[in-house]
PDB file of C-alpha atoms and ligand atoms in Angstrom:
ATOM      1  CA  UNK A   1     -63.363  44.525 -11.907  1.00  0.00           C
ATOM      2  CA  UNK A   2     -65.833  44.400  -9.278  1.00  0.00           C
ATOM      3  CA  UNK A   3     -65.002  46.918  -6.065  1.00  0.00           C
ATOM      4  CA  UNK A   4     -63.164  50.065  -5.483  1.00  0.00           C
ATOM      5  CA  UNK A   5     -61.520  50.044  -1.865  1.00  0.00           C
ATOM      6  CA  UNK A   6     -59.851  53.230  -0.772  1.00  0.00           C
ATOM      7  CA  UNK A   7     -57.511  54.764   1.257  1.00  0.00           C
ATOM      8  CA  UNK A   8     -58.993  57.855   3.416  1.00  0.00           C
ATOM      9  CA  UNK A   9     -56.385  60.414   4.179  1.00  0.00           C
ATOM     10  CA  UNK A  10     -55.055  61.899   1.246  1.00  0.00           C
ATOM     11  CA  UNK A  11     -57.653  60.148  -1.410  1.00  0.00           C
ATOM     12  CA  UNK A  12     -61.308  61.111   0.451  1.00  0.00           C
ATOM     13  CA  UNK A  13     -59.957  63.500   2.473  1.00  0.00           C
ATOM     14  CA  UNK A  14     -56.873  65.776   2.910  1.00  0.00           C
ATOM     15  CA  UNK A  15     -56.486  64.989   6.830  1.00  0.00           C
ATOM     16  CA  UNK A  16     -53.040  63.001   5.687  1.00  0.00           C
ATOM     17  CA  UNK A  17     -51.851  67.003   6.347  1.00  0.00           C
ATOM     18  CA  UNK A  18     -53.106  67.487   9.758  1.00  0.00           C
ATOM     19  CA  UNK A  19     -51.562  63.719  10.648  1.00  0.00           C
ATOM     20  CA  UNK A  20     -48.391  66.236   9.672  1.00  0.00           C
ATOM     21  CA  UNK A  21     -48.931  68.835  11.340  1.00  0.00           C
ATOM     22  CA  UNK A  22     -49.457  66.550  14.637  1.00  0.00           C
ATOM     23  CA  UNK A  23     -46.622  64.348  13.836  1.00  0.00           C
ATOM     24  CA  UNK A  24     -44.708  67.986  12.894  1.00  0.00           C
ATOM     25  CA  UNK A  25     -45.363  69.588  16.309  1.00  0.00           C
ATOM     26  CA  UNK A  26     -44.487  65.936  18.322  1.00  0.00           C
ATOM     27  CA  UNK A  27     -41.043  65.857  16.338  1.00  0.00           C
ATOM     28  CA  UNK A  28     -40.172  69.515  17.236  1.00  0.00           C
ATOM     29  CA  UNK A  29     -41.140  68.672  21.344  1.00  0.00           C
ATOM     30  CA  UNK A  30     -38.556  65.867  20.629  1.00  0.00           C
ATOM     31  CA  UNK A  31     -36.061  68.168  19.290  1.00  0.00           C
ATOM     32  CA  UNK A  32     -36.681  65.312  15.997  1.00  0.00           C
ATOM     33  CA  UNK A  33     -37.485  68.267  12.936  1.00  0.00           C
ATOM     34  CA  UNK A  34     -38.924  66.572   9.722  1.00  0.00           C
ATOM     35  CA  UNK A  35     -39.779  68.192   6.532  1.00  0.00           C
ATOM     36  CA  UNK A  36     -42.808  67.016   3.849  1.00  0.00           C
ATOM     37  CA  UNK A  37     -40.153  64.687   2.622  1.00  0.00           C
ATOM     38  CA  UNK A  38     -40.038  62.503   5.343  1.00  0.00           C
ATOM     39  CA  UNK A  39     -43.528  62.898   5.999  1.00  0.00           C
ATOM     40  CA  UNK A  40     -43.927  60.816   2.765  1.00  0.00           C
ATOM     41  CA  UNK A  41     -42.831  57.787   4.702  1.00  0.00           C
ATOM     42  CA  UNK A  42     -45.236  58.368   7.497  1.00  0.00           C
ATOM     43  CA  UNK A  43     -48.010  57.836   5.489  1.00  0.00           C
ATOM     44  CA  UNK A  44     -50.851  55.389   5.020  1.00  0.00           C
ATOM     45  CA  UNK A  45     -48.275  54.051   8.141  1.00  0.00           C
ATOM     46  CA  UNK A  46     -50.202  53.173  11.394  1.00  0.00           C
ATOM     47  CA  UNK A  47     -49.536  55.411  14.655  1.00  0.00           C
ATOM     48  CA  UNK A  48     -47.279  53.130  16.063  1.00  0.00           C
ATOM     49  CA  UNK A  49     -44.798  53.020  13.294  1.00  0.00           C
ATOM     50  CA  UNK A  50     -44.970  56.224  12.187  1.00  0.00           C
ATOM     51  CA  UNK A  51     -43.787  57.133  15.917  1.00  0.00           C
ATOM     52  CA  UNK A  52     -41.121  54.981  15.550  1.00  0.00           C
ATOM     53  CA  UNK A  53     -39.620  55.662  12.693  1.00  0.00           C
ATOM     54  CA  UNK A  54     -39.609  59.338  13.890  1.00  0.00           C
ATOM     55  CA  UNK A  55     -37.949  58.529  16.820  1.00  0.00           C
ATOM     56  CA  UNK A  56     -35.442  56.514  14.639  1.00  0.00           C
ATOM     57  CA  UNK A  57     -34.798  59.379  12.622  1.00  0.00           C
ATOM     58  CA  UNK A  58     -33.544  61.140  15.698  1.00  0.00           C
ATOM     59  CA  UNK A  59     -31.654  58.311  16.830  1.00  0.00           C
ATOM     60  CA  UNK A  60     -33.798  58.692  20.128  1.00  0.00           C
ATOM     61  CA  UNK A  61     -35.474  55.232  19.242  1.00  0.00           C
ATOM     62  CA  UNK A  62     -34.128  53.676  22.919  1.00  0.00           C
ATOM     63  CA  UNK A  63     -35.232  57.018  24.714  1.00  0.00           C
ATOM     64  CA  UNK A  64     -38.302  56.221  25.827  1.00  0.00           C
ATOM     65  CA  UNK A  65     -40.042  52.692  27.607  1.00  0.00           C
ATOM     66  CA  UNK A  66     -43.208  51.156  26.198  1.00  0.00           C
ATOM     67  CA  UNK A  67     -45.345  53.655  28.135  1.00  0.00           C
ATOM     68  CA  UNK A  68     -43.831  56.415  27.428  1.00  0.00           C
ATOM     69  CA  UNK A  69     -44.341  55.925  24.271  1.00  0.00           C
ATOM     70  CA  UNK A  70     -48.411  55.204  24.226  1.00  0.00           C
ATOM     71  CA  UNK A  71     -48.149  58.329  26.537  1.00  0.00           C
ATOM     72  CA  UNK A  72     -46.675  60.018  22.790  1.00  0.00           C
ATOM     73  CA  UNK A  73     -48.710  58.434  20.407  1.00  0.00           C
ATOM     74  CA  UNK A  74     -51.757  59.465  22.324  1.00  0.00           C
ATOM     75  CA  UNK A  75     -50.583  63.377  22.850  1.00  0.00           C
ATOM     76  CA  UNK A  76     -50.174  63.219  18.590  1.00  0.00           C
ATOM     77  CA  UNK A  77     -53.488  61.252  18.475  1.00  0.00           C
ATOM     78  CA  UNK A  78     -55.276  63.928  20.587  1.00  0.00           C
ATOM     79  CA  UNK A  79     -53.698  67.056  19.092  1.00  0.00           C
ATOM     80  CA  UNK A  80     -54.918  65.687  15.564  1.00  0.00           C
ATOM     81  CA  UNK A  81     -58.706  64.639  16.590  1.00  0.00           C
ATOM     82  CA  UNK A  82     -58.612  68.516  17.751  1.00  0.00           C
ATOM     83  CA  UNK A  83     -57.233  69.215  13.869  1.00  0.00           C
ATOM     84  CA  UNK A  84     -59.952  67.324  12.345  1.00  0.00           C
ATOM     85  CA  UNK A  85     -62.774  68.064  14.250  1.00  0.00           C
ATOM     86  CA  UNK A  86     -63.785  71.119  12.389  1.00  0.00           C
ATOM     87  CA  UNK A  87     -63.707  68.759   8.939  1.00  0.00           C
ATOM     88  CA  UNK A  88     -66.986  68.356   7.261  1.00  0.00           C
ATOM     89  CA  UNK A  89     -68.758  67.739   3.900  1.00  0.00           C
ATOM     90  CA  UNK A  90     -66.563  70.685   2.355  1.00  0.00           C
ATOM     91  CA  UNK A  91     -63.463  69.131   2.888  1.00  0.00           C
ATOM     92  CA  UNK A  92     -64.059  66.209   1.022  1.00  0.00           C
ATOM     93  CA  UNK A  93     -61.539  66.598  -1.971  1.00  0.00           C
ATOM     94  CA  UNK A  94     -62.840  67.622  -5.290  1.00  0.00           C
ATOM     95  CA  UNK A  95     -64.479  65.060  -7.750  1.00  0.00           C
ATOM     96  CA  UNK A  96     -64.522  61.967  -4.987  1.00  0.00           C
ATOM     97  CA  UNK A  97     -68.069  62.659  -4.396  1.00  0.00           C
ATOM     98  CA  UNK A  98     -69.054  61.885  -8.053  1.00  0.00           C
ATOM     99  CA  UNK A  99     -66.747  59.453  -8.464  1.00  0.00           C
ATOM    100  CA  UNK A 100     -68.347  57.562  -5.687  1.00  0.00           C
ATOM    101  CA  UNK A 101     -72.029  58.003  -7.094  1.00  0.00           C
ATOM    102  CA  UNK A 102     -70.835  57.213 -10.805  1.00  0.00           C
ATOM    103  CA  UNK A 103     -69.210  53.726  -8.873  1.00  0.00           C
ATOM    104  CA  UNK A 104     -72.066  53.127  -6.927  1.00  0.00           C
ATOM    105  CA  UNK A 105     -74.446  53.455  -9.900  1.00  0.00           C
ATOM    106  CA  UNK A 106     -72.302  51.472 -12.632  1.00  0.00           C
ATOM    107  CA  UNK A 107     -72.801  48.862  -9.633  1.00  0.00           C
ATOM    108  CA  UNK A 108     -69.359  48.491  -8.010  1.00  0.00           C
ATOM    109  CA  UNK A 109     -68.286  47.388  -4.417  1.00  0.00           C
ATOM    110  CA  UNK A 110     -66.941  50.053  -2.651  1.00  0.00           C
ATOM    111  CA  UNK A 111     -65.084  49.493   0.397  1.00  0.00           C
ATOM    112  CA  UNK A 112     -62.379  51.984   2.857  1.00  0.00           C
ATOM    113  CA  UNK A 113     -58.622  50.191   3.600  1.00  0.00           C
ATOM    114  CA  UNK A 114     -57.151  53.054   5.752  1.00  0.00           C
ATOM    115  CA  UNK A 115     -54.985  52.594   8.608  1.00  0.00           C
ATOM    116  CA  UNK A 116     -56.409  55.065  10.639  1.00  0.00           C
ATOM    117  CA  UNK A 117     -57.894  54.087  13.794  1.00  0.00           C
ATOM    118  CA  UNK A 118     -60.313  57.614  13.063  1.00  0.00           C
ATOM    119  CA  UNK A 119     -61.310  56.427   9.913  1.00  0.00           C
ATOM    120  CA  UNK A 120     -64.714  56.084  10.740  1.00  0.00           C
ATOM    121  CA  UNK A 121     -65.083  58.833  12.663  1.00  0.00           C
ATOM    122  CA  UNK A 122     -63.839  61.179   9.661  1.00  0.00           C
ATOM    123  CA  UNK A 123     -65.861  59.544   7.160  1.00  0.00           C
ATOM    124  CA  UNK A 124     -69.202  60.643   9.655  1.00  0.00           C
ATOM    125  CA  UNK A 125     -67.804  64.173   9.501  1.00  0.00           C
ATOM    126  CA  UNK A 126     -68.068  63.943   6.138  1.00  0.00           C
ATOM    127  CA  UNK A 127     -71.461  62.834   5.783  1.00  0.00           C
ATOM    128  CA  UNK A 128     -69.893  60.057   3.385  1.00  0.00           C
ATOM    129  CA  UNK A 129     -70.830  56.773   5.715  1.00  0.00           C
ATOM    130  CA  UNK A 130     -73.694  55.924   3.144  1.00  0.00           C
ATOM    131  CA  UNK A 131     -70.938  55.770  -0.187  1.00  0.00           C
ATOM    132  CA  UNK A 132     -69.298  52.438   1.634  1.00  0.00           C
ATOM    133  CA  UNK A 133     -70.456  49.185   1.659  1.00  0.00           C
ATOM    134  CA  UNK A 134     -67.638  48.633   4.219  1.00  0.00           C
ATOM    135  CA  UNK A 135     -64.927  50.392   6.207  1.00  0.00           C
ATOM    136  CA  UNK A 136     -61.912  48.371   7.554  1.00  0.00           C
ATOM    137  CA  UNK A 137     -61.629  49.225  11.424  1.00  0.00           C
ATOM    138  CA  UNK A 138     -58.179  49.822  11.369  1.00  0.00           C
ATOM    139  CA  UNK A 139     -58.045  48.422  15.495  1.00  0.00           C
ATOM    140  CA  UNK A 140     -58.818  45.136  14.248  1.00  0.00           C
ATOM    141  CA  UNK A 141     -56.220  45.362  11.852  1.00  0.00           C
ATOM    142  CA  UNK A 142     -52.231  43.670  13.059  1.00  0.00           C
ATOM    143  CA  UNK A 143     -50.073  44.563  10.375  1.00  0.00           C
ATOM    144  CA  UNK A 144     -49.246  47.961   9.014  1.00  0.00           C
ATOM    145  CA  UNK A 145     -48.893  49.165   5.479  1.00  0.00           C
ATOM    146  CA  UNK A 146     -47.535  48.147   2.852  1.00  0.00           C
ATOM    147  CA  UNK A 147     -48.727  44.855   4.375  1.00  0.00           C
ATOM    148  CA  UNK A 148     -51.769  43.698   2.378  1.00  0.00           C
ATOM    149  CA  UNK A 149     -53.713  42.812   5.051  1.00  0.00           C
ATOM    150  CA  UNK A 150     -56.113  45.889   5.834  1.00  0.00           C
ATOM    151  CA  UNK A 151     -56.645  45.330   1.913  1.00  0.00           C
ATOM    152  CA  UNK A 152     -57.533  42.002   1.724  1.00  0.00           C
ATOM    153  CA  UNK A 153     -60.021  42.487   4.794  1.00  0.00           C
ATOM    154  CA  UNK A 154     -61.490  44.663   2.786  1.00  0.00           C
ATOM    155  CA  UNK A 155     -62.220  42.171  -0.143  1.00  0.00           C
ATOM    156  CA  UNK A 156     -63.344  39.666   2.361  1.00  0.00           C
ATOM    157  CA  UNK A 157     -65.550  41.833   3.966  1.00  0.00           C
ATOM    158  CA  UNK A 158     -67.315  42.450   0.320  1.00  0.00           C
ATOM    159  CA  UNK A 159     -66.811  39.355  -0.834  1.00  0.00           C
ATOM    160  CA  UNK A 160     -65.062  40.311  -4.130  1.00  0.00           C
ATOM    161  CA  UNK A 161     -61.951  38.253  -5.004  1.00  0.00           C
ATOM    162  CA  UNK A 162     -58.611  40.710  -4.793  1.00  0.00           C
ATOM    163  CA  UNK A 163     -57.936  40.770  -8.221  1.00  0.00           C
ATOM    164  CA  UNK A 164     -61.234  42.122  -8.990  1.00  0.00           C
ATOM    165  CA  UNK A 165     -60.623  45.045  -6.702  1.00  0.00           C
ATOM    166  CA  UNK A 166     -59.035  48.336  -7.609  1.00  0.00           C
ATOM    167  CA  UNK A 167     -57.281  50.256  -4.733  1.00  0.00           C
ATOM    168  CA  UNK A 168     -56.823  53.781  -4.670  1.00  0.00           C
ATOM    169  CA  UNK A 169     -54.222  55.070  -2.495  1.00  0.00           C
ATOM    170  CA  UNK A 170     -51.996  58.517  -2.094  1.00  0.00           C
ATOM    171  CA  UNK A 171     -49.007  56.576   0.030  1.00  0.00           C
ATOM    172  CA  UNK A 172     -45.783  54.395  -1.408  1.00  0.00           C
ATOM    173  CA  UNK A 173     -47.011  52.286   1.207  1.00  0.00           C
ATOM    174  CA  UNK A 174     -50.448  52.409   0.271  1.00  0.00           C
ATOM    175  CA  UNK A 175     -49.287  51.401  -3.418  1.00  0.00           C
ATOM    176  CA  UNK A 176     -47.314  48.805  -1.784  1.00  0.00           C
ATOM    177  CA  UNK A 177     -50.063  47.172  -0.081  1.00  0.00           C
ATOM    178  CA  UNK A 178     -52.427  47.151  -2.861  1.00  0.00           C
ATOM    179  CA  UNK A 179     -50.043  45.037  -5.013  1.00  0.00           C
ATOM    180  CA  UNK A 180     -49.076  42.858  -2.087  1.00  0.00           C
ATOM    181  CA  UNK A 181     -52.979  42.118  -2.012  1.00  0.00           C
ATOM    182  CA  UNK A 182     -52.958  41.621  -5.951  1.00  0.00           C
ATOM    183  CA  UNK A 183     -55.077  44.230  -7.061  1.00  0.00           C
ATOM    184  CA  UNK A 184     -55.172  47.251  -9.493  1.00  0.00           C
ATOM    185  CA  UNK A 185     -53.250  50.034  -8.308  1.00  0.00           C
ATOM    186  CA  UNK A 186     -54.527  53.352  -8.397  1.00  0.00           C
ATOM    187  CA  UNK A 187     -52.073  56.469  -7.083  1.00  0.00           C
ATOM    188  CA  UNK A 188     -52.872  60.078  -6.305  1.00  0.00           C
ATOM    189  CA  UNK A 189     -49.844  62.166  -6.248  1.00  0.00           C
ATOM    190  CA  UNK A 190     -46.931  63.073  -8.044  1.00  0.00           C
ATOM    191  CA  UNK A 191     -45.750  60.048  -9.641  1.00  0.00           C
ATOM    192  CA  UNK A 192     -42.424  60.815  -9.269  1.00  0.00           C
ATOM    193  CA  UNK A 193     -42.980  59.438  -5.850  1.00  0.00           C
ATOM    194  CA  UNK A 194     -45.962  56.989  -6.457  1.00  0.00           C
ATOM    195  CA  UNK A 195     -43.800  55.211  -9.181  1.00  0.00           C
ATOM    196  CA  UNK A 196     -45.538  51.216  -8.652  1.00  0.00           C
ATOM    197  CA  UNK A 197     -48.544  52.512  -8.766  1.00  0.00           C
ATOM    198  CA  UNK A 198     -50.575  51.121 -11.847  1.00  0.00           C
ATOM    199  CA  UNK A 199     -52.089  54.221 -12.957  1.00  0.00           C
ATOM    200  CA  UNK A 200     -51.658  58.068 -10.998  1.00  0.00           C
ATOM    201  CA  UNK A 201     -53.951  61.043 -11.128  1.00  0.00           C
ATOM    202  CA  UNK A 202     -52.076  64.108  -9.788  1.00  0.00           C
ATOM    203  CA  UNK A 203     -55.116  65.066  -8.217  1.00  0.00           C
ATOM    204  CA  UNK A 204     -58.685  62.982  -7.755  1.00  0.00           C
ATOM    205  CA  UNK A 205     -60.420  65.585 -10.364  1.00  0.00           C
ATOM    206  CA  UNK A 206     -58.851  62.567 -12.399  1.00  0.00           C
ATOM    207  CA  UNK A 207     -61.168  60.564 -11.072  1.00  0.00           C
ATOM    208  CA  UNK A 208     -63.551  59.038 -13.575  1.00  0.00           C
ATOM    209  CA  UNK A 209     -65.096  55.160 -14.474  1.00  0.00           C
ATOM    210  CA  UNK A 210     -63.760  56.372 -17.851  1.00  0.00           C
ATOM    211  CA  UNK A 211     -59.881  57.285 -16.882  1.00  0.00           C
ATOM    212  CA  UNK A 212     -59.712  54.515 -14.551  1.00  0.00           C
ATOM    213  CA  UNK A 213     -61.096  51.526 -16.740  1.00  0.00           C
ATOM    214  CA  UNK A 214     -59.193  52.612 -19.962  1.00  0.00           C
ATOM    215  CA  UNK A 215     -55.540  52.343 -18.045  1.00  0.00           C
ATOM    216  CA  UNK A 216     -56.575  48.691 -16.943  1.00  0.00           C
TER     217      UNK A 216
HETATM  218  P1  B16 B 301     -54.494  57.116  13.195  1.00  0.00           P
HETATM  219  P2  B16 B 301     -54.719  56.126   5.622  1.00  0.00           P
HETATM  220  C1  B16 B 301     -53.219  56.575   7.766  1.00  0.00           C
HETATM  221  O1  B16 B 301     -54.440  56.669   7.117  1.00  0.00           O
HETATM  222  C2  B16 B 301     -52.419  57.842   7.589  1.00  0.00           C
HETATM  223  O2  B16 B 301     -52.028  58.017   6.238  1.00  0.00           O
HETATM  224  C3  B16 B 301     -51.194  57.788   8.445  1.00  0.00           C
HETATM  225  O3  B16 B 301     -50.454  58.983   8.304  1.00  0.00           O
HETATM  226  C4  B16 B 301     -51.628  57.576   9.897  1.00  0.00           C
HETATM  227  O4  B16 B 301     -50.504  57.499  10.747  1.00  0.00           O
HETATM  228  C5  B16 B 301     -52.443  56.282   9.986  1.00  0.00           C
HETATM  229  O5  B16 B 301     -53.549  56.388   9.138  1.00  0.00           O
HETATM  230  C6  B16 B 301     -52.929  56.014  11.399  1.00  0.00           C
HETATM  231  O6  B16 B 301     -53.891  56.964  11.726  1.00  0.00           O
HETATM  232  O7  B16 B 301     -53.404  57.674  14.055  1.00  0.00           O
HETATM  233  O8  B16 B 301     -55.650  58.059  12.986  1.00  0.00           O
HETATM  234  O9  B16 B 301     -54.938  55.741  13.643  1.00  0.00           O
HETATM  235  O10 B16 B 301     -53.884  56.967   4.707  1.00  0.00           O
HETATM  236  O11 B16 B 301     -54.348  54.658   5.634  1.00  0.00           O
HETATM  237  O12 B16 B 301     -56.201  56.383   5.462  1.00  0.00           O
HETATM  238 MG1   MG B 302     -53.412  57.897   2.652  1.00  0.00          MG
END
């Protein structure tokens, strides 16, 4: 194995809960209430889709024209770049910070796959810019998860072949994707739900070079 690419919201970070809370309060404007179980569909699932699948979910899917709906993915976008603007180097979640140096200094590639369009912007916040050797911009990205593509950019972009990457990911999606690419599959979660993955750590205090290499 040569690189470790991961997924940002719910793996670096826990901003995958203020994407609910956004999505949340859009749903109830729509008269569309979801609960944390649907939410598990949403993510590691571009804007786009995620607003579609919501609107699905209330059968309002033929509601609203093209526009209309930009005009409600941008009112979720906005409401959540207000959530996360307070996030900074506290909120990174625990034991990612070391797991990133111990990477880093056992000589790995280390690379971000997220589907977030703010993905750079919340890494800054973070003060965590320096731990990647690359970070996928999801805009330049065409397909959503659990489409391998954001993944395999993110090999490219290091130049490690995919089946010397591990990915880490919290979404089924997320899992999804990482196989699709042909890589390792690391989940965080319950694995009740992340049930592809490769290997799951409840939490990331799990972690380590050591728990990682041993399950390969
Ligand atoms: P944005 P990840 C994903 O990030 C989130 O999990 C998903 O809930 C969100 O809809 C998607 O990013 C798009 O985010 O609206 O900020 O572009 O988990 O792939 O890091
Ligand atoms: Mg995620």
């Amino acid at each position: 194995m040569k690189a470790f690419i991961f997924d940002l919201d719910g793996v670096i970070t826990d901003s995958a809960e203020y994407h609910y809370l956004a999505w949340k309060a859009l749903g109830e404007e729509l008269n569309i209430p979801f609960d944390r179980e649907f939410n598990e569909t949403l993510k590691g699932v571009s804007r786009t889709e995620s607003l579609e699948r919501i609107l699905r979910l209330g059968g309002r899917e033929h509601d609203f024209s093209v526009e209309e709906k930009e005009q409600l993915a941008t009112k979720k976008n906005e409401h959540y770049v207000s959530l996360i603007s307070n996030i900074t180097h506290a909120d990174i979640l625990p034991g990612v910070e070391a797991f990133l140096s111990e990477i880093r200094q056992a000589g790995y590639k280390v690379g971000m796959a997220s589907a977030s369009k703010n993905a750079y912007m919340v890494t800054k916040q973070l003060g965590l810019l320096a731990a990647f050797d690359h970070i996928v911009d999801a805009a330049t990205v065409a397909e959503s998860k659990p489409h391998p593509e954001v993944f395999l950019k993110a090999a490219e972009a290091l130049r490690v072949e995919p089946k010397d990457c591990i990915g880490v990911e919290d979404a089924v999606a997320g899992v999804e994707a990482i196989h699709a690419a042909g890589m390792f599959a690391v989940g965080i979660g319950d694995p009740a739900v992340l049930t592809e993955a490769d290997v799951v750590f409840t939490d990331t205090t799990g972690l380590t070079l050591d728990n990682v290499l041993t399950r390969i």
